[in-house]
CSV table of C-alpha atoms in Angstrom, one decimal:
chain,number,residue,atom,x,y,z
F,103,VAL,CA,0.0,0.0,0.0
F,104,GLN,CA,1.3,3.4,-0.9
F,105,VAL,CA,-0.1,6.9,-0.5
F,106,SER,CA,1.6,10.0,-1.9
F,107,GLU,CA,1.1,13.6,-0.8
F,108,SER,CA,-0.3,14.5,-4.1
F,109,GLY,CA,-3.1,11.9,-3.9
F,110,ALA,CA,-1.7,8.8,-5.7
F,111,LEU,CA,-3.1,5.6,-4.0
F,112,THR,CA,-1.5,2.3,-4.9
F,113,CYS,CA,-2.4,-1.2,-3.6
F,114,TYR,CA,-0.8,-4.5,-4.4
F,115,TRP,CA,-2.9,-6.9,-2.4
F,116,ARG,CA,-4.0,-10.0,-4.3
F,117,MET,CA,-7.8,-10.2,-4.4
F,118,PRO,CA,-9.0,-13.5,-5.8
F,119,PHE,CA,-12.6,-13.8,-7.1
F,120,ARG,CA,-14.5,-16.7,-8.8
F,121,GLU,CA,-17.3,-15.1,-10.8
F,122,ARG,CA,-17.2,-11.3,-10.7
F,123,ILE,CA,-15.5,-8.3,-9.0
F,124,LYS,CA,-16.7,-4.7,-8.7
F,125,ILE,CA,-14.5,-1.8,-7.6
F,126,THR,CA,-16.0,1.6,-6.8
F,127,VAL,CA,-14.5,5.0,-5.9
F,128,ALA,CA,-16.8,7.6,-4.2
F,129,ASN,CA,-16.3,11.3,-3.6
F,130,GLU,CA,-18.0,11.9,-0.2
F,131,SER,CA,-17.0,15.5,0.2
F,132,PRO,CA,-20.0,17.9,0.3
F,133,THR,CA,-17.9,20.8,-0.9
F,134,HIS,CA,-15.1,19.6,-3.2
F,135,ARG,CA,-15.7,18.1,-6.6
F,136,VAL,CA,-13.3,15.8,-8.4
F,137,ASP,CA,-11.9,17.4,-11.5
F,138,SER,CA,-9.2,14.8,-12.3
F,139,PHE,CA,-9.3,11.1,-11.8
F,140,TYR,CA,-7.6,8.1,-13.3
F,141,TYR,CA,-7.1,4.5,-12.4
F,142,TYR,CA,-5.2,1.4,-13.5
F,143,LEU,CA,-6.2,-2.2,-12.6
F,144,ASN,CA,-4.2,-5.4,-13.2
F,145,TRP,CA,-6.0,-8.7,-13.2
F,146,ARG,CA,-5.3,-12.2,-14.5
F,147,LYS,CA,-7.8,-14.9,-15.6
F,148,LEU,CA,-7.2,-18.4,-14.4
F,149,LYS,CA,-9.0,-21.7,-15.4
F,150,LYS,CA,-10.0,-22.3,-11.8
F,151,LEU,CA,-9.1,-21.5,-8.2
F,152,PRO,CA,-8.4,-24.0,-5.4
F,153,GLU,CA,-11.4,-24.9,-3.4
F,154,ASP,CA,-9.8,-23.5,-0.2
F,155,THR,CA,-9.0,-20.1,-1.7
F,156,ALA,CA,-9.4,-17.3,0.9
F,157,TYR,CA,-10.9,-14.0,0.0
F,158,PHE,CA,-9.2,-10.6,0.7
F,159,HIS,CA,-10.7,-8.3,3.3
F,160,ALA,CA,-10.0,-4.8,4.6
F,161,ARG,CA,-12.0,-3.4,7.5
F,162,TYR,CA,-12.1,0.2,8.7
F,163,ARG,CA,-13.1,1.1,12.3
F,164,GLN,CA,-12.9,4.1,14.5
F,165,GLU,CA,-13.7,5.4,18.0
F,166,PHE,CA,-13.8,9.2,18.4
F,167,PRO,CA,-12.9,9.2,21.3
F,168,ALA,CA,-11.7,5.7,22.3
F,169,LYS,CA,-14.1,4.0,24.6
F,170,PRO,CA,-13.1,2.6,28.0
F,171,GLY,CA,-11.4,-0.8,27.6
F,172,ASN,CA,-9.3,-2.1,24.7
F,173,TYR,CA,-9.8,-0.9,21.2
F,174,VAL,CA,-10.9,-3.7,18.8
F,175,ILE,CA,-9.1,-3.7,15.5
F,176,LEU,CA,-10.8,-6.9,14.2
F,177,GLU,CA,-13.2,-9.6,15.3
F,178,THR,CA,-14.1,-12.2,12.7
F,179,GLU,CA,-15.2,-15.8,12.3
F,180,GLY,CA,-14.0,-18.2,9.6
F,181,ARG,CA,-10.7,-19.7,8.4
F,182,GLY,CA,-7.9,-17.5,7.2
F,183,HIS,CA,-4.8,-15.5,8.0
F,184,TYR,CA,-4.2,-12.0,9.2
F,185,VAL,CA,-1.8,-9.9,7.0
F,186,GLY,CA,-1.7,-6.2,8.2
F,187,THR,CA,-2.7,-3.3,10.3
F,188,VAL,CA,-2.9,0.5,9.7
F,189,TYR,CA,-3.4,2.4,13.0
F,190,SER,CA,-4.0,6.1,13.4
F,191,VAL,CA,-4.3,8.2,16.6
F,192,HIS,CA,-5.3,11.9,16.8
F,193,GLN,CA,-4.1,12.8,20.3
F,194,MET,CA,-6.5,14.5,22.6
F,195,GLU,CA,-3.9,14.7,25.5
F,196,THR,CA,-0.4,16.0,25.8
F,197,GLY,CA,1.9,13.0,26.4
F,198,TRP,CA,3.0,9.7,24.9
F,199,PHE,CA,0.0,7.7,23.7
F,200,GLY,CA,1.8,4.4,22.8
F,201,GLU,CA,2.1,2.3,26.0
F,202,GLY,CA,-0.8,0.1,24.9
F,203,ASP,CA,-0.1,-3.7,24.3
F,204,ASP,CA,-1.6,-5.6,21.4
F,205,PHE,CA,-3.5,-8.9,21.9
F,206,PHE,CA,-4.3,-11.7,19.3
F,207,TYR,CA,-7.0,-14.1,20.4
F,208,ILE,CA,-7.0,-17.1,18.0
F,209,ASP,CA,-9.9,-19.6,17.6
F,210,GLY,CA,-11.8,-18.4,20.7
F,211,ALA,CA,-8.9,-18.6,23.1
F,212,GLU,CA,-9.6,-17.0,26.5
F,213,SER,CA,-6.0,-15.8,26.8
F,214,PRO,CA,-4.1,-14.1,23.9
F,215,GLN,CA,-1.7,-16.4,22.1
F,216,LEU,CA,0.2,-13.3,20.9
F,217,ARG,CA,0.7,-10.5,23.3
F,218,GLY,CA,2.8,-7.4,22.7
F,219,THR,CA,4.9,-5.1,24.9
F,220,GLY,CA,3.8,-1.7,23.6
F,221,THR,CA,2.3,0.1,20.6
F,222,GLU,CA,5.6,1.1,19.1
F,223,ASP,CA,6.9,-2.4,19.6
F,224,TYR,CA,4.1,-3.9,17.6
F,225,PHE,CA,5.0,-1.6,14.7
F,226,ASN,CA,8.7,-2.6,15.1
F,227,ASP,CA,9.9,0.7,16.6
F,228,ALA,CA,11.2,1.3,20.1
F,229,TRP,CA,11.4,4.1,22.7
F,230,GLY,CA,8.7,6.1,21.0
F,231,PHE,CA,7.9,6.8,17.4
F,232,ARG,CA,9.6,8.7,14.5
F,233,GLU,CA,8.8,8.8,10.8
F,234,PHE,CA,10.3,5.9,8.8
F,235,CYS,CA,9.4,3.6,6.0
F,236,THR,CA,10.3,-0.1,5.3
F,237,PRO,CA,8.6,-2.7,3.2
F,238,PHE,CA,6.8,-4.4,6.1
F,239,HIS,CA,6.4,-1.7,8.8
F,240,GLY,CA,6.8,2.0,9.3
F,241,VAL,CA,5.4,5.3,10.7
F,242,SER,CA,4.1,7.4,7.8
F,243,LEU,CA,3.1,10.3,10.0
F,244,TYR,CA,4.3,11.5,13.4
F,245,GLU,CA,3.8,15.0,14.6
F,246,GLY,CA,4.7,14.7,18.3
F,247,VAL,CA,3.3,14.4,21.8
F,248,PHE,CA,1.1,17.4,22.1
F,249,THR,CA,-2.7,17.7,22.0
F,250,GLY,CA,-3.9,17.7,18.4
F,251,ASP,CA,-0.8,15.9,17.1
F,252,ARG,CA,-1.4,13.0,14.7
F,253,VAL,CA,0.3,9.7,14.1
F,254,THR,CA,-0.2,6.8,11.6
F,255,ALA,CA,1.7,3.5,11.7
F,256,TYR,CA,1.5,0.4,9.6
F,257,ARG,CA,2.6,-3.2,9.8
F,258,TRP,CA,2.2,-5.9,7.1
F,259,HIS,CA,2.3,-9.5,8.4
F,260,ILE,CA,3.7,-10.9,5.1
F,261,PRO,CA,6.7,-12.8,6.6
F,262,ASP,CA,4.7,-13.6,9.7
F,263,PRO,CA,1.0,-14.0,8.9
F,264,VAL,CA,-1.3,-15.0,11.8
F,265,PRO,CA,-3.4,-18.0,10.8
F,266,PHE,CA,-6.7,-19.0,12.4
F,267,GLN,CA,-9.1,-21.9,11.8
F,268,LYS,CA,-12.3,-20.7,13.5
F,269,SER,CA,-12.0,-17.0,14.6
F,270,LEU,CA,-9.7,-14.1,15.3
F,271,ARG,CA,-9.9,-11.1,17.6
F,272,LEU,CA,-7.3,-8.4,17.6
F,273,GLU,CA,-7.4,-5.6,20.1
F,274,ILE,CA,-5.0,-3.0,21.5
F,275,GLU,CA,-4.8,-0.9,24.6
F,276,HIS,CA,-5.0,2.9,24.3
F,277,LYS,CA,-2.8,3.8,27.2
F,278,GLY,CA,0.1,6.1,27.8
F,279,SER,CA,1.3,9.2,29.7
F,280,VAL,CA,-0.9,12.2,30.3
F,281,TYR,CA,0.6,15.6,31.1
F,282,ASN,CA,-1.0,18.8,32.5
F,283,ASP,CA,0.4,21.3,30.1
F,284,ARG,CA,-0.9,24.1,32.2
F,285,GLY,CA,0.7,22.9,35.4
F,286,SER,CA,4.1,23.5,37.0
F,287,ILE,CA,7.1,21.2,36.9
F,288,THR,CA,6.0,19.6,40.2
F,289,ASN,CA,2.7,18.4,38.8
F,290,PHE,CA,3.5,18.2,35.1
F,291,GLU,CA,2.9,14.4,34.7
F,292,LEU,CA,-0.4,13.0,35.8
F,293,GLY,CA,0.5,9.4,35.1
F,294,GLY,CA,2.5,7.2,32.7
F,295,PHE,CA,0.1,4.3,32.0
F,296,ILE,CA,-3.3,6.0,31.8
F,297,GLU,CA,-6.2,5.0,29.5
F,298,ARG,CA,-6.4,7.9,27.0
F,299,PRO,CA,-9.5,9.2,25.2
F,300,ASP,CA,-7.6,9.8,21.9
F,301,TRP,CA,-9.4,9.6,18.6
F,302,VAL,CA,-8.4,6.2,17.2
F,303,SER,CA,-9.0,4.6,13.8
F,304,SER,CA,-7.7,1.5,12.1
F,305,VAL,CA,-7.8,-0.7,9.0
F,306,ALA,CA,-7.4,-4.5,9.4
F,307,TYR,CA,-6.2,-6.6,6.4
F,308,TRP,CA,-6.8,-10.3,6.2
F,309,TYR,CA,-7.8,-13.3,4.1
F,310,GLN,CA,-10.6,-15.7,5.1
F,311,TYR,CA,-13.2,-18.2,3.9
F,312,PRO,CA,-16.2,-18.0,4.0
F,313,PRO,CA,-16.3,-14.2,3.3
F,314,ALA,CA,-17.0,-12.1,6.4
F,315,VAL,CA,-20.2,-9.9,6.7
F,316,PHE,CA,-20.3,-7.1,9.2
F,317,GLU,CA,-23.4,-5.4,10.6
F,318,GLU,CA,-21.6,-2.4,11.9
F,319,PRO,CA,-21.5,0.2,9.1
F,320,ILE,CA,-18.5,2.4,8.3
F,321,ALA,CA,-19.0,5.8,10.0
F,322,PRO,CA,-20.3,8.5,7.6
F,323,ILE,CA,-17.9,11.2,6.4
F,324,GLU,CA,-19.0,13.8,8.9
F,325,GLU,CA,-18.1,11.5,11.8
F,326,ARG,CA,-14.8,10.4,10.3
F,327,LEU,CA,-13.3,13.8,9.8
F,328,PRO,CA,-12.1,15.8,12.9
F,329,PRO,CA,-14.3,18.9,13.6
F,330,TYR,CA,-11.7,21.3,12.1
F,331,GLN,CA,-12.8,24.8,11.2
F,332,VAL,CA,-11.1,25.3,7.9
F,333,LEU,CA,-10.2,28.8,6.9
F,334,LEU,CA,-9.0,29.2,3.3
F,335,ALA,CA,-6.5,32.0,2.9
F,336,SER,CA,-8.4,33.6,0.0
F,337,GLU,CA,-11.4,34.0,2.3
F,338,LEU,CA,-9.4,35.8,5.0
F,339,GLU,CA,-8.8,39.5,5.3
F,340,TYR,CA,-5.1,40.2,4.7
F,341,ARG,CA,-2.6,43.1,4.5
F,342,ALA,CA,1.0,43.2,3.3
F,343,ASP,CA,3.9,45.6,3.7
F,344,PRO,CA,5.0,46.4,1.1
F,345,PRO,CA,1.6,45.8,-0.4
F,346,MET,CA,2.8,45.0,-3.9
F,347,LEU,CA,2.9,41.5,-5.4
F,348,VAL,CA,0.1,39.9,-3.3
F,349,MET,CA,-1.4,37.3,-5.7
F,350,PRO,CA,-4.5,35.2,-5.0
F,351,GLN,CA,-4.0,31.8,-6.6
F,352,GLY,CA,-7.3,30.0,-6.2
F,353,PRO,CA,-7.7,29.0,-2.6
F,354,PHE,CA,-4.2,30.2,-1.5
F,355,ILE,CA,-2.4,33.6,-1.3
F,356,ALA,CA,1.1,34.1,-2.7
F,357,TYR,CA,3.2,37.0,-1.5
F,358,LEU,CA,6.3,37.9,-3.5
F,359,PRO,CA,8.1,40.8,-1.9
F,360,ALA,CA,11.3,42.1,-3.4
F,361,VAL,CA,12.7,42.8,0.0
F,362,PRO,CA,13.8,40.3,2.7
F,363,ASN,CA,11.8,42.0,5.5
F,364,GLY,CA,8.4,42.1,4.0
F,365,SER,CA,5.4,41.1,6.1
F,366,ILE,CA,1.8,39.8,5.6
F,367,GLU,CA,-0.9,39.3,8.1
F,368,PHE,CA,-4.3,37.5,8.1
F,369,ASP,CA,-7.4,38.1,10.3
F,370,PHE,CA,-9.5,35.2,11.5
F,371,THR,CA,-12.5,35.0,13.8
F,372,VAL,CA,-13.0,32.6,16.7
F,373,GLU,CA,-16.7,32.0,17.5
F,374,GLN,CA,-16.4,31.1,21.2
F,375,ASP,CA,-13.8,31.2,24.0
F,376,GLY,CA,-11.7,28.1,24.3
F,377,ARG,CA,-8.4,26.3,23.9
F,378,TYR,CA,-7.6,25.7,20.2
F,379,ARG,CA,-5.0,23.9,18.1
F,380,LEU,CA,-3.9,26.2,15.3
F,381,ASP,CA,-2.3,24.9,12.2
F,382,GLY,CA,-1.4,26.3,8.8
F,383,ILE,CA,-1.1,24.7,5.3
F,384,PHE,CA,1.8,26.6,3.7
F,385,VAL,CA,3.5,26.6,0.3
F,386,HIS,CA,7.1,25.5,0.3
F,387,SER,CA,9.0,26.3,-2.9
F,388,ILE,CA,12.3,27.1,-4.6
F,389,LEU,CA,11.3,30.8,-4.4
F,390,GLY,CA,10.4,30.7,-0.7
F,391,GLY,CA,11.8,32.8,2.2
F,392,ILE,CA,12.3,32.5,6.0
F,393,TYR,CA,9.5,34.0,8.1
F,394,GLN,CA,8.7,34.5,11.7
F,395,ALA,CA,5.1,33.9,12.8
F,396,TYR,CA,3.2,36.0,15.4
F,397,LEU,CA,-0.3,35.6,16.9
F,398,ASP,CA,-1.8,38.8,18.2
F,399,GLY,CA,1.7,40.2,18.5
F,400,LYS,CA,3.2,37.2,20.3
F,401,LYS,CA,6.0,35.3,18.7
F,402,LEU,CA,5.2,31.7,17.8
F,403,GLY,CA,8.3,29.6,18.0
F,404,GLY,CA,11.3,30.2,15.8
F,405,PRO,CA,11.7,31.3,12.1
F,406,ILE,CA,10.1,29.0,9.5
F,407,ASP,CA,12.2,28.1,6.4
F,408,PHE,CA,9.8,27.8,3.4
F,409,VAL,CA,12.6,27.0,0.9
F,410,ILE,CA,12.7,23.6,-0.8
F,411,ILE,CA,14.1,22.4,-4.1
F,412,ASN,CA,10.6,21.8,-5.4
F,413,ILE,CA,7.1,23.1,-4.7
F,414,ASP,CA,4.8,21.4,-2.2
F,415,PRO,CA,2.1,22.3,0.4
F,416,ALA,CA,3.0,21.3,4.0
F,417,TRP,CA,1.0,21.3,7.2
F,418,ILE,CA,2.8,23.1,10.1
F,419,SER,CA,1.6,23.3,13.7
F,420,LEU,CA,1.3,26.8,15.1
F,421,ASP,CA,0.8,25.4,18.6
F,422,THR,CA,-2.1,25.4,21.1
F,423,HIS,CA,-3.7,28.6,22.3
F,424,ASP,CA,-6.3,29.9,24.7
F,425,LEU,CA,-8.3,32.2,22.4
F,426,LYS,CA,-11.2,34.6,23.2
F,427,ALA,CA,-14.2,34.9,20.9
F,428,GLY,CA,-13.6,37.5,18.3
F,429,LYS,CA,-11.0,38.6,15.8
F,430,HIS,CA,-7.3,37.5,15.9
F,431,THR,CA,-4.4,38.3,13.7
F,432,LEU,CA,-1.7,36.0,12.4
F,433,ARG,CA,1.3,37.8,11.1
F,434,PHE,CA,4.4,36.6,9.2
F,435,GLU,CA,7.5,38.8,9.0
F,436,GLY,CA,10.4,38.2,6.7
F,437,THR,CA,13.6,37.6,8.7
F,438,GLY,CA,16.2,38.5,6.1
F,439,MET,CA,17.9,35.2,6.9
F,440,GLU,CA,19.4,33.2,4.1
F,441,SER,CA,18.1,29.6,3.7
F,442,PRO,CA,20.8,26.9,3.2
F,443,ASN,CA,18.7,25.6,0.2
F,444,ALA,CA,18.6,29.1,-1.4
F,445,ARG,CA,22.3,29.6,-0.8
F,446,ALA,CA,23.1,26.3,-2.5
F,447,LEU,CA,21.1,27.5,-5.5
F,448,GLY,CA,22.4,31.0,-5.6
F,449,LEU,CA,18.9,32.4,-5.1
F,450,LYS,CA,17.7,35.5,-3.2
F,451,THR,CA,13.9,35.2,-3.1
F,452,TYR,CA,11.4,35.8,-0.3
F,453,ALA,CA,8.1,34.3,-1.4
F,454,PHE,CA,5.4,33.3,1.1
F,455,GLY,CA,2.3,31.2,0.4
F,456,LEU,CA,-0.6,30.2,2.6
F,457,TYR,CA,-3.4,27.8,1.5
F,458,GLY,CA,-5.3,28.1,4.8
F,459,LEU,CA,-5.6,27.7,8.5
F,460,THR,CA,-7.3,25.0,10.6
F,461,LEU,CA,-8.7,25.5,14.1
F,462,LEU,CA,-9.5,22.5,16.4
F,463,ARG,CA,-11.3,23.2,19.7
F,464,LEU,CA,-9.9,21.0,22.5
F,465,ASP,CA,-11.9,22.1,25.5
F,466,ASP,CA,-14.0,19.0,25.5
F,467,MET,CA,-11.0,17.0,26.8
F,468,GLU,CA,-10.4,19.3,29.8
F,469,GLY,CA,-12.9,17.6,32.0
F,470,PHE,CA,-11.3,14.2,31.5
F,471,GLN,CA,-7.9,15.5,32.4
F,472,GLN,CA,-9.1,17.2,35.6
F,473,GLU,CA,-11.0,14.1,36.7
F,474,MET,CA,-7.9,11.9,36.1
F,475,HIS,CA,-5.8,14.3,38.1
F,476,ARG,CA,-8.3,14.1,41.0
F,477,ILE,CA,-8.3,10.2,40.9
F,478,LEU,CA,-4.5,10.1,40.9
F,479,GLN,CA,-4.3,12.5,43.8
F,480,GLU,CA,-6.7,10.3,45.8
F,481,LYS,CA,-4.6,7.2,45.1
F,482,GLN,CA,-1.5,9.0,46.4
């Protein structure tokens, strides 16, 4: 399985069929239409298939947030073998989410015949996660340990399939550390092995006969997507200094100042008081510059280098903030610093591009964190 940033989706699983096969692709977005689509299928016709041929299955599940108890990746009845897992977590707490163990219950066993030692261990990493890619396991996305950060990991059981004759149940704990990111050093960590209410989703891959039928439907699109407020750059009020060479390009705004210290700012509105995760989708390009971000006059981290030897959009976290209802201003100031990439190319350009901003309200998780803190204090 391969997914590129530009939208190419490739899958090489063998999918045997006896009489017919039907493959459909659906655009479920209520706002975005498909203006370009192509596909390529490889298939081979055989005289017959062995009687014990198992059918390919892939099953998506989610819990937003994860319910108390272990998260079930797959529960099925039949004869077959398990071949892979994709596991995604949208973190609703600050801390490390991956202390949960995996459990394989084969053919109705009361105790798991396969039991792991931690989430990162199941995906063949150790001491946390970092992005990497190998043929049979990897972490395709890892943003960090803060509230709102996302992670996706995969493992293909090709050299080590898990066979079953009657049934298979695969589940994983969703436990880890929880931190009070508003507390002091003395009460920073609330616990290291706490069940976390992160938003969890997964796809299980396996072969079996007879084919499995599931009563639980896949969640509709409005329940699968996090409740981001998406603010396209072209729909925001913006100002630049110097004001020349601000170019709307469809949904994004391109700013091409001829000076290294140009600036551009955008106004956005928050509907209610709360704690928000703020992210931006920026244009990185060979013409880019280095900019410092400010929110309502307060510096956000260090300078951001938008220079790459290509052109690509990229999602960058602008941290978590307590925002009052009303208008806020996000400002980007050119630093005049020279990017190593630009120096290697002999370029002196200072372009800036923004596709849009996303806001994710996190206050719903505050009550859980406070209650967990109270329980831990009582135990102490």
